[in-house]
Coordinates of C-alpha atoms (C1' of nucleotides) in Angstrom, one line a residue:
Chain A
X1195 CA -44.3 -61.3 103.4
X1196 CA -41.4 -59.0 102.8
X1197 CA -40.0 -58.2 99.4
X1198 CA -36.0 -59.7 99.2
X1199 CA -34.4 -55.7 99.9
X1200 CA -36.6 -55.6 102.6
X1201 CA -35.0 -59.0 104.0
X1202 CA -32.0 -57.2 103.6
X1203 CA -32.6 -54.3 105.4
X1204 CA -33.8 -56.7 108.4
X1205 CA -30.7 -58.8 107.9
X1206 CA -28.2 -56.7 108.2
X1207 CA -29.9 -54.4 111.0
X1208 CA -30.0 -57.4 112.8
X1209 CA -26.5 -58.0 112.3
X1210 CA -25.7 -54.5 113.0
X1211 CA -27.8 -54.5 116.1
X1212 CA -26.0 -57.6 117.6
X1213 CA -23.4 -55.1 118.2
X1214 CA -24.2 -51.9 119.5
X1215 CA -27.7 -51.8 120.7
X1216 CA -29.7 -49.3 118.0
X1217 CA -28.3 -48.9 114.3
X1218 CA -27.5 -46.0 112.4
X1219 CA -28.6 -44.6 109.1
X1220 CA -25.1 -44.4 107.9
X1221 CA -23.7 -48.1 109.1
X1222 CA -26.8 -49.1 107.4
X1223 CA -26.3 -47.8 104.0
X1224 CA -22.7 -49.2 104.5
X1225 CA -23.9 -52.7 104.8
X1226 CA -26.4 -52.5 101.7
X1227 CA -24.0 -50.7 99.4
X1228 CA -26.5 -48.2 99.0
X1229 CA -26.5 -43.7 99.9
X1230 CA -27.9 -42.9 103.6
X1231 CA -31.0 -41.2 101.5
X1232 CA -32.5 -44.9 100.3
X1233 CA -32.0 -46.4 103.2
X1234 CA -34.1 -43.2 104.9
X1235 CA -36.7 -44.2 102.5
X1236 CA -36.5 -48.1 103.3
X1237 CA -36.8 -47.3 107.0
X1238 CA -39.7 -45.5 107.0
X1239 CA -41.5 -48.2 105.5
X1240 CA -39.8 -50.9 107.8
X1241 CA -41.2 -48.9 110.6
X1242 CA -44.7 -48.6 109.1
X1243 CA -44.8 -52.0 108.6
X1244 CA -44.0 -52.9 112.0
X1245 CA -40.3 -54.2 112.0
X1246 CA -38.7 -51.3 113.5
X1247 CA -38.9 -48.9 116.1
X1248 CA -37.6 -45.7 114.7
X1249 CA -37.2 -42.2 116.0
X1250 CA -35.5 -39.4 113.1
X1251 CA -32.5 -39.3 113.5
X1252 CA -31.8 -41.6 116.1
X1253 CA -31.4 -44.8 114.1
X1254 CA -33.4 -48.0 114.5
X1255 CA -34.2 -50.8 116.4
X1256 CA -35.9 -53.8 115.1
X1257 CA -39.1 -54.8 117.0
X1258 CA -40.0 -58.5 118.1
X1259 CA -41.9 -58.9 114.5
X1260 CA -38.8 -57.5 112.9
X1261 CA -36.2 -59.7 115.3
X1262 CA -38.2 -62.8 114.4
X1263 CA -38.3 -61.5 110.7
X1264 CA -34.5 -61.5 110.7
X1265 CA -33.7 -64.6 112.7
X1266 CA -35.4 -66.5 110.0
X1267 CA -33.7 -65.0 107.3
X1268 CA -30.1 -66.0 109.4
X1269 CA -31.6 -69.3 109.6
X1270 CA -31.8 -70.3 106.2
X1271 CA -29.3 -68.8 105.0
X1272 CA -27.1 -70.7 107.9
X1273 CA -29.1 -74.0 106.7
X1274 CA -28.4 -73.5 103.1
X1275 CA -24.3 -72.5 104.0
X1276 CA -24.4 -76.5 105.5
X1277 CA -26.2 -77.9 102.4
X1278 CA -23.7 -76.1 99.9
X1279 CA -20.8 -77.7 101.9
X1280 CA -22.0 -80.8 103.3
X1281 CA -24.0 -81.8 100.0
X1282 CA -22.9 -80.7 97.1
X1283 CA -18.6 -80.1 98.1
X1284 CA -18.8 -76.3 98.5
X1285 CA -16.0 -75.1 100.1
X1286 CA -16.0 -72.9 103.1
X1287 CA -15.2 -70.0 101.1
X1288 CA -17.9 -70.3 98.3
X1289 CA -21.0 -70.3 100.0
X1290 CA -21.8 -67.1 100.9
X1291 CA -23.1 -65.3 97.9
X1292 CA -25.3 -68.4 97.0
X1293 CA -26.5 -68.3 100.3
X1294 CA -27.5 -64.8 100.0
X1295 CA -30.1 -65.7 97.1
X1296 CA -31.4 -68.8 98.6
X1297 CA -32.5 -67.6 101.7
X1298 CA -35.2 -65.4 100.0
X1299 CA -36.7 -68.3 98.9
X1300 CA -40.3 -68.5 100.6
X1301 CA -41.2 -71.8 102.0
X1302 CA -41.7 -73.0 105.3
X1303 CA -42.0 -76.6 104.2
X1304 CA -39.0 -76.2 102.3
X1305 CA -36.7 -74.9 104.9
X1306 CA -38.3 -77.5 107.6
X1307 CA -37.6 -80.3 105.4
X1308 CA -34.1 -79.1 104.5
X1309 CA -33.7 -78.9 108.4
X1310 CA -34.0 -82.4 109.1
X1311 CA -32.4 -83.4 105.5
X1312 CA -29.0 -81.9 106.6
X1313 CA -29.9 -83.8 110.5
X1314 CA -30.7 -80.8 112.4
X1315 CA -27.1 -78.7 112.4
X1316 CA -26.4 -76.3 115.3
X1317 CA -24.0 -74.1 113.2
X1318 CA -23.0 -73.6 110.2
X1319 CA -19.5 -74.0 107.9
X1320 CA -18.2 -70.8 109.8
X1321 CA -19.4 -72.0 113.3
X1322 CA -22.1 -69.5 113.6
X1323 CA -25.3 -71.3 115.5
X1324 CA -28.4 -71.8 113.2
X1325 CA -31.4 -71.1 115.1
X1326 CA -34.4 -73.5 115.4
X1327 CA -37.3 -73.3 113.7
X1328 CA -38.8 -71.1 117.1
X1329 CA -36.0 -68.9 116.3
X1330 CA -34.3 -70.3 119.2
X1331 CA -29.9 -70.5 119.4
X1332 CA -27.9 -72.9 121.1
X1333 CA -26.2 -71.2 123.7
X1334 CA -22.4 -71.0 122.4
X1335 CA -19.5 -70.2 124.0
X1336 CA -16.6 -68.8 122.0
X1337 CA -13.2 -67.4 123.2
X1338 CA -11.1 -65.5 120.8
X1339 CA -7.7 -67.5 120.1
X1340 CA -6.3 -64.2 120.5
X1341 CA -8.0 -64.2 124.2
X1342 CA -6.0 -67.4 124.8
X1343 CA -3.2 -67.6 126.9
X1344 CA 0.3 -69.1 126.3
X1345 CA -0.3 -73.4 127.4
X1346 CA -3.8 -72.6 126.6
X1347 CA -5.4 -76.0 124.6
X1348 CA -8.7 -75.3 122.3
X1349 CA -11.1 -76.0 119.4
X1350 CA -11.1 -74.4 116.9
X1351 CA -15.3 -73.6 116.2
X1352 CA -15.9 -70.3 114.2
X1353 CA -14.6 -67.6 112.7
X1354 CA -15.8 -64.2 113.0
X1355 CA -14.5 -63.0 109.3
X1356 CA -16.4 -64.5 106.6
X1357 CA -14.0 -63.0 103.0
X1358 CA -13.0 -65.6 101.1
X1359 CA -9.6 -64.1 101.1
X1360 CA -9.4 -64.8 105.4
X1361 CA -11.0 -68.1 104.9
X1362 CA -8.4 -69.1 102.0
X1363 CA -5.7 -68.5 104.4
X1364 CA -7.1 -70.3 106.9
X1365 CA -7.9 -73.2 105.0
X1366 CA -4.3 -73.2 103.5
X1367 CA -2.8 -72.9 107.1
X1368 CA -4.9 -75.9 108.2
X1369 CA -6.7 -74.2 110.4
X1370 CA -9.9 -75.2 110.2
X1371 CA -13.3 -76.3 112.0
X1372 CA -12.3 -78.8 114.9
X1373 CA -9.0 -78.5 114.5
X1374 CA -7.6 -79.0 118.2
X1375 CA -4.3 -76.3 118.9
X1376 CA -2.3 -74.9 121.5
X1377 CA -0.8 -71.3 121.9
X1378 CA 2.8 -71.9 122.3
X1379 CA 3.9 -68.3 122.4
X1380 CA 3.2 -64.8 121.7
X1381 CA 5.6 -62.5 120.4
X1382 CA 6.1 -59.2 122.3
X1383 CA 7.1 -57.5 119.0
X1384 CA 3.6 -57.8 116.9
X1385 CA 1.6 -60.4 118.7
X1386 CA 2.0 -62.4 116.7
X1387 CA 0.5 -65.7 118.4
X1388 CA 2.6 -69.2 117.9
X1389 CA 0.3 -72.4 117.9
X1390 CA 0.8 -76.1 117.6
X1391 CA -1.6 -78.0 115.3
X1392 CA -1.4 -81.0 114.7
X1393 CA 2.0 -81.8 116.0
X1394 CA 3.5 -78.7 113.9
X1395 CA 4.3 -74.9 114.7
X1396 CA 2.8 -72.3 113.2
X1397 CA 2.6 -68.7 113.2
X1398 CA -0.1 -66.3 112.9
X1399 CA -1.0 -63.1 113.1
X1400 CA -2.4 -60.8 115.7
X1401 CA -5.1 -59.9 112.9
X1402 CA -5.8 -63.8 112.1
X1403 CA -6.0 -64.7 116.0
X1404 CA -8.7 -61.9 116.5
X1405 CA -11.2 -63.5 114.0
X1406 CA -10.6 -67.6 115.1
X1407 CA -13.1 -68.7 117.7
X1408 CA -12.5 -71.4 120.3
X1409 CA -13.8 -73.2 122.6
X1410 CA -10.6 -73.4 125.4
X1411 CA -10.2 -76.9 127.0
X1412 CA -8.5 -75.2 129.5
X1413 CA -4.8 -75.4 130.7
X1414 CA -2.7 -77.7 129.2
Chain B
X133 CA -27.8 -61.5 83.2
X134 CA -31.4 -61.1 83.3
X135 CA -34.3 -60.3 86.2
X136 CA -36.8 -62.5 87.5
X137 CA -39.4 -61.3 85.3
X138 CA -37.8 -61.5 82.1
X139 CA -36.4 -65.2 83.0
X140 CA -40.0 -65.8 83.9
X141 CA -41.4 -64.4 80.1
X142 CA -38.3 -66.2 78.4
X143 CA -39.5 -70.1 79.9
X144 CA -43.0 -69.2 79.2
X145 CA -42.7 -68.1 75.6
X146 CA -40.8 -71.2 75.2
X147 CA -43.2 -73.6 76.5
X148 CA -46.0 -71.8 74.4
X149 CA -43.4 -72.1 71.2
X150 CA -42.7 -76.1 71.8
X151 CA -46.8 -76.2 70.8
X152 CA -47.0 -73.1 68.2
X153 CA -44.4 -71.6 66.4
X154 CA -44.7 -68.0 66.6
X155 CA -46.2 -66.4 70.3
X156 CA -49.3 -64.1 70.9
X157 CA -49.0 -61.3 73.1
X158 CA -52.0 -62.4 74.5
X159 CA -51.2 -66.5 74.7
X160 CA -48.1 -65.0 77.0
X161 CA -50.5 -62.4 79.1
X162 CA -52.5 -65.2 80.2
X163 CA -49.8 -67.2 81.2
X164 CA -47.4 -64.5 83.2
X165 CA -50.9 -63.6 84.5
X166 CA -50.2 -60.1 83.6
X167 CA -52.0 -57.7 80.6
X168 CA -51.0 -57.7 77.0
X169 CA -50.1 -54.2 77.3
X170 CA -47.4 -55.3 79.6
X171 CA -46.2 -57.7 77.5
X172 CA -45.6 -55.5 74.5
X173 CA -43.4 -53.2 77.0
X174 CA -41.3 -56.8 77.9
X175 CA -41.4 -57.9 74.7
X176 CA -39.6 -54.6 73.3
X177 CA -37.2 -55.2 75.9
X178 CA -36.4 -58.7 75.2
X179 CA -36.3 -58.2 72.2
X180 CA -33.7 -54.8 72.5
X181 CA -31.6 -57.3 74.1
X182 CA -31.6 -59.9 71.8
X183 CA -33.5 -62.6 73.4
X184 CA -36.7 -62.4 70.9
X185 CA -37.5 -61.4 67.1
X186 CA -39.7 -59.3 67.4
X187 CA -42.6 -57.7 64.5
X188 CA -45.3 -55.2 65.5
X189 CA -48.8 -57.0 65.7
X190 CA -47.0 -60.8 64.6
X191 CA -45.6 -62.0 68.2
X192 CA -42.3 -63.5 68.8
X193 CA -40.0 -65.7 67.8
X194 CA -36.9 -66.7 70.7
X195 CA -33.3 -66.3 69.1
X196 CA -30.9 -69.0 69.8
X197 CA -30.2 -66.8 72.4
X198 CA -33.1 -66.5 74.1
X199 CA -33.6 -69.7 73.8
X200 CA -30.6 -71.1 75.5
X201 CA -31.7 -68.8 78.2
X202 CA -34.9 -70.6 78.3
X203 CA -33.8 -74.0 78.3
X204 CA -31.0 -73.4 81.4
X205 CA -34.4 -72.3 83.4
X206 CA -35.7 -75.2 82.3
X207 CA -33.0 -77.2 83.4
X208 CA -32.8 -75.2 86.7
X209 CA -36.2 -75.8 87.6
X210 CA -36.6 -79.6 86.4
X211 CA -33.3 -80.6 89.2
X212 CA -34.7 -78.3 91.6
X213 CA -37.8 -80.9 91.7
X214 CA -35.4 -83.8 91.4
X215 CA -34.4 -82.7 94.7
X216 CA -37.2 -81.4 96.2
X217 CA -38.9 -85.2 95.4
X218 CA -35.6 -87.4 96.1
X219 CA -33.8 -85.5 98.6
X220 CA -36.4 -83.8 100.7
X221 CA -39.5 -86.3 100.6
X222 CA -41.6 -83.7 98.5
X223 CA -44.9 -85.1 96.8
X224 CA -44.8 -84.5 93.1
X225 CA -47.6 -82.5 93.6
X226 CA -46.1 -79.9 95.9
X227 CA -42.5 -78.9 93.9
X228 CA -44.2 -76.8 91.3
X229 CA -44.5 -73.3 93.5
X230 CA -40.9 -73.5 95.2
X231 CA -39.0 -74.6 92.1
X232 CA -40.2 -71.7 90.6
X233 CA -38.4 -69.5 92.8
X234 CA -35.1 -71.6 93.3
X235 CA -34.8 -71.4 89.2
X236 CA -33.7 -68.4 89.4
X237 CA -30.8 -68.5 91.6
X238 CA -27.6 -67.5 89.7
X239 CA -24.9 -69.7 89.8
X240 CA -23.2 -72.4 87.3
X241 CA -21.5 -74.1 90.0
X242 CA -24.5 -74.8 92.2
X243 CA -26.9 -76.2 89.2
X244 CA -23.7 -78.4 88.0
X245 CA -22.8 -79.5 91.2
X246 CA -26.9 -80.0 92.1
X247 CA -27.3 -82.1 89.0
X248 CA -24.5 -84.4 89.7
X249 CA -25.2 -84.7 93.7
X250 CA -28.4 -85.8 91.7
X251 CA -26.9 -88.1 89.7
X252 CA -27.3 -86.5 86.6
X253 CA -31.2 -87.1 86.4
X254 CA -32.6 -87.5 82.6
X255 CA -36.3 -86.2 83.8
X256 CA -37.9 -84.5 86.4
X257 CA -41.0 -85.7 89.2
X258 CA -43.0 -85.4 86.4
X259 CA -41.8 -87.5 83.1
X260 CA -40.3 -84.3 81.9
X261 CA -36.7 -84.4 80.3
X262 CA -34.1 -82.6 81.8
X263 CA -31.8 -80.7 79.2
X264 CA -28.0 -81.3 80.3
X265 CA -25.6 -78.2 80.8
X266 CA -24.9 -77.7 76.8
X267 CA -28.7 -77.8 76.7
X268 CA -29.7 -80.9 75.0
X269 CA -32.1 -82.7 75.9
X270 CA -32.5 -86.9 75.5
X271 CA -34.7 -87.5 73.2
X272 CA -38.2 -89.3 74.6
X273 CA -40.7 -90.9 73.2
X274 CA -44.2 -90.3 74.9
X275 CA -47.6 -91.9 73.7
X276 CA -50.3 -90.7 75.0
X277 CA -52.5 -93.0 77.2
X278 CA -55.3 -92.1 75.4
X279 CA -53.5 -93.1 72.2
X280 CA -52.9 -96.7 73.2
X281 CA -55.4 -99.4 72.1
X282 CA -56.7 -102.2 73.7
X283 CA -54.7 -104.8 74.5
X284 CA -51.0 -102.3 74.9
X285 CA -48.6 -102.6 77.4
X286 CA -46.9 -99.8 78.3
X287 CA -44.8 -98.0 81.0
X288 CA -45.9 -94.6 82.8
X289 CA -43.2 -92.2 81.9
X290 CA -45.1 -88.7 82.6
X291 CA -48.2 -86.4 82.1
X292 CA -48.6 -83.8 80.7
X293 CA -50.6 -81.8 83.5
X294 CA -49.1 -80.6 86.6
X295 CA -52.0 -78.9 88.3
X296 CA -51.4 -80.5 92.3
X297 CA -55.8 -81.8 92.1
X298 CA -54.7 -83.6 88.5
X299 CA -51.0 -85.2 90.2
X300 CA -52.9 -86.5 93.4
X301 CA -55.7 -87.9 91.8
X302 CA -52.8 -90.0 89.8
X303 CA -51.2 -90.6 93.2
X304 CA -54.7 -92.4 94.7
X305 CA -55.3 -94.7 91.7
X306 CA -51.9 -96.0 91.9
X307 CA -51.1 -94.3 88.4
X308 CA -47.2 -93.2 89.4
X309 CA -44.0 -92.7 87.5
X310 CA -42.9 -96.2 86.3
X311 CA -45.9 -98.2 87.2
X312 CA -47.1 -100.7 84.6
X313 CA -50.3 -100.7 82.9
X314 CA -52.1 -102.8 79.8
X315 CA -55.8 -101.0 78.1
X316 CA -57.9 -103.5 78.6
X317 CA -60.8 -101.4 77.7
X318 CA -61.9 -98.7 75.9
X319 CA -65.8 -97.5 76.5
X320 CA -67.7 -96.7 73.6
X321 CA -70.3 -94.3 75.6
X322 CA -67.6 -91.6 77.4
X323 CA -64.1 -92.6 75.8
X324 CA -63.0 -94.0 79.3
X325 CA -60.1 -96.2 79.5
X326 CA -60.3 -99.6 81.4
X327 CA -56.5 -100.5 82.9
X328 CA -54.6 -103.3 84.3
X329 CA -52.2 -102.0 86.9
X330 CA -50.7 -104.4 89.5
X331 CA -53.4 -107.0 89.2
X332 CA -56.2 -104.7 89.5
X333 CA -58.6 -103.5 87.3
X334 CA -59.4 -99.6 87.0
X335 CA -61.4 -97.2 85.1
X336 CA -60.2 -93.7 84.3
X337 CA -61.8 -90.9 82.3
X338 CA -60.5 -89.9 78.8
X339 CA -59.7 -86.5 80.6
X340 CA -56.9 -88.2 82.5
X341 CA -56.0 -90.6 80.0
X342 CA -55.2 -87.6 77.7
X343 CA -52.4 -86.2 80.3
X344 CA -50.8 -89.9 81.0
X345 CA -48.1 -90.2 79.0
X346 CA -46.0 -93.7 78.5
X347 CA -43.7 -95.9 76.2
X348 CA -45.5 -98.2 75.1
X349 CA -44.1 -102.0 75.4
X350 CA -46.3 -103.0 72.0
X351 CA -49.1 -105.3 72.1
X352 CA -49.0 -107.9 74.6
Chain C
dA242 C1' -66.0 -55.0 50.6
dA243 C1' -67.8 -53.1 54.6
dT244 C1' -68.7 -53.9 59.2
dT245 C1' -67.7 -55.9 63.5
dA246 C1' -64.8 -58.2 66.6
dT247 C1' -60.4 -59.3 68.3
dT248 C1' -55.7 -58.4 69.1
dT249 C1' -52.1 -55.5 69.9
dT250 C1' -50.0 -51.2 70.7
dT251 C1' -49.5 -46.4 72.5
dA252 C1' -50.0 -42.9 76.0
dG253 C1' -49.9 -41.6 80.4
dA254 C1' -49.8 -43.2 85.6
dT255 C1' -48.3 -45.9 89.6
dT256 C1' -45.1 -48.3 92.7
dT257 C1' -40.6 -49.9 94.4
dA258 C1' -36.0 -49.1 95.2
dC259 C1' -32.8 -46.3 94.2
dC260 C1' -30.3 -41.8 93.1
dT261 C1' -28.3 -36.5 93.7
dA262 C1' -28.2 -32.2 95.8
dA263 C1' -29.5 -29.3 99.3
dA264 C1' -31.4 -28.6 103.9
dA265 C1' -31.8 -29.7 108.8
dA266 C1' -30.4 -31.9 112.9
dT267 C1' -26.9 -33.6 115.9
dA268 C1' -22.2 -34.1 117.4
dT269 C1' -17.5 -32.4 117.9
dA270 C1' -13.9 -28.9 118.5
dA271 C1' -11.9 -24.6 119.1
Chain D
dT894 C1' -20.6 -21.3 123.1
dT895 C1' -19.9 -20.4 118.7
dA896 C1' -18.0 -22.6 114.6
dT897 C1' -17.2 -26.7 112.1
dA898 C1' -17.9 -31.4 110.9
dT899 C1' -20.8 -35.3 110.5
dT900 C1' -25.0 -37.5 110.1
dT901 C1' -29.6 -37.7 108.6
dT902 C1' -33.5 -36.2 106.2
dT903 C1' -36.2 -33.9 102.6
dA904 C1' -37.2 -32.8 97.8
dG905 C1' -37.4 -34.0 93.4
dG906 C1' -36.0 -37.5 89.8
dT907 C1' -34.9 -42.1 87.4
dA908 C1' -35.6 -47.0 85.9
dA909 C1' -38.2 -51.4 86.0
dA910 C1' -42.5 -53.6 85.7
dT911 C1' -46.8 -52.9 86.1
dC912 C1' -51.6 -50.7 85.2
dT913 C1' -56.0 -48.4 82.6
dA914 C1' -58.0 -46.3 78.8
dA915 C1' -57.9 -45.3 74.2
dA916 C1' -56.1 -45.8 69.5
dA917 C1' -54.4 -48.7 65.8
dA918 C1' -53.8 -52.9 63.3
dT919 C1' -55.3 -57.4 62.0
dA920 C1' -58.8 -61.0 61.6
dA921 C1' -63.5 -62.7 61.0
dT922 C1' -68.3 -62.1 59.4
dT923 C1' -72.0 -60.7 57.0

DNA sequence: AATTATTTTTAGATTTACCTAAAAATATAA
DNA sequence: TTATATTTTTAGGTAAATCTAAAAATAATT
């Protein structure tokens, strides 16, 4: 198959593409920490090998080879993120760089058996869905706490910030994966967003409300 | 720390130095499936670092060093089939490949917290001793099948042959990890062994009685 | 001891993924 | 629309791990 920088590449493209629809050199080389010249190089041979469309100049977008490619990458790496935590006590926080050396590992029996080992998870210890073994995801519905308006109830099911430094806080402010809240006020001045969790105030800010996910129950 | 490939050269020089003392550059060419004059070019390298004494045209030596490095791969790989076989429902025959790559991951915390999610195993799928995380290893006391007269009880505590066509042939005859046997024959004509394992009686080559390793439980 | 065989090393190339520096294309602003 | 800035690509080079072919050292044989 692909050598481990080339699952890179079609990682992070992937990533990137979820965004905007076709990636740039530059937001590329970003991502891998490497100069816009070696990733150039890499995409060249991504596109002769059939993962990407690519037209100079114009960036890149992966193909269906490359999009299946990149899905399974996610997919283990979501699958080993649940083992860390839910097997061996990782915390939230910890998983990611391991993560990002055991999902190069090459085995389809090993990541089938891993599957059904951790019961079949939809997401992973940041909320983000884990697609099946046919590359499909559960269809997930997140609103932004931000999004949420004052009286609003929710669940909290993801975060869209994965630095350890944003998830320490998080963790320290209790606010973590299932937690149930409700936004009890926004401040005018910085909005700032007010929320009760479990039975206590808190306050966070605007920048920590963008990157919680929900699920709303709705109106209180 | 170090690549792959020189992890890879570091656990196979040590395997061929448990039998020899010194290493050929050939003796490790064979094994890393590579040519000699590849190994010399590694073998200045390792030895540059200090994982290897090193003399023109004598082969190597590992350094404490190097040989610590050796034994955590070791110990990587041995827990990696501990889980592979008790966690994921892996034949003993089908670890080898994948452990090989999951060695290699980098990170203390995941090995320590592997082995003791494990429950600090002493030996691996296959009888061999796990080294604990200062390196030393329990000590074991194999005797060969082959060694045992007629008459012996004994335990099956591991081979000494991992190929997968060698582990299932063990697998159909019943001869498993722990299963208890008694020589009650040895054939003059081909050196075969004649066994008593659960009742039944059982013939097996001198090939595979060489690569069954037990503790014996003295005469009966 | 001289010859032959084997083992090991050197020399010079190749491939992968990266780099810097400069050129080319595209986008933005005056 | 010309000038400026940004993005991207090309050209040429490096380091790691490999290779082949040939030379050098060591071992085995006659």
């Amino acid at each position: 198959m692909q050598s481990f920088t080339e699952e890179n590449y079609l990682k992070i493209i992937y990533h990137l593409a979820e965004k905007t629809g076709n990636v740039q050199t530059n937001a590329i080389a970003e991502q891998m920490q490497t100069k816009p010249a070696s990733v150039t190089d890499m995409i060249k041979k991504l596109a002769e090998k059939g993962f990407v469309d690519y037209i100079k100049y114009q960036g890149v977008t992966l193909t269906e080879k490359g999009k299946n490619a990149a899905i399974e990458i996610v997919r283990k790496h979501r699958l080993w993120e649940v083992f860390l935590v839910d097997k061996l006590n990782f915390k939230w926080d910890e998983v990611h760089d391991v993560a990002e050396e055991l999902e190069h590992i090459k085995s389809t029996a090993l990541i089938e058996r891993l599957d059904e080992f951790l019961g079949f998870p939809k997401s992973d210890p940041h909320g983000d869905p884990i697609p099946d073994k046919n590359g499909r995801f559960a269809i997930t519905q997140f609103i932004k706490l931000i999004d949420l308006k004052v009286g609003d109830q929710g669940t909290i099911t993801g975060v869209s910030q994965h630095s350890s430094a944003f998830l320490k806080h998080l963790e320290k402010l209790g606010l973590t994966l299932g937690k149930q809240i409700e936004i009890s006020d926004v401040t005018d001045f910085d909005g700032s967003v007010e929320i009760l969790i479990a039975g206590k105030q808190i306050n966070i800010s605007r920048e920590v409300a963008k990157h919680i996910l929900t699920s709303s129950n709705g109106k209180n």
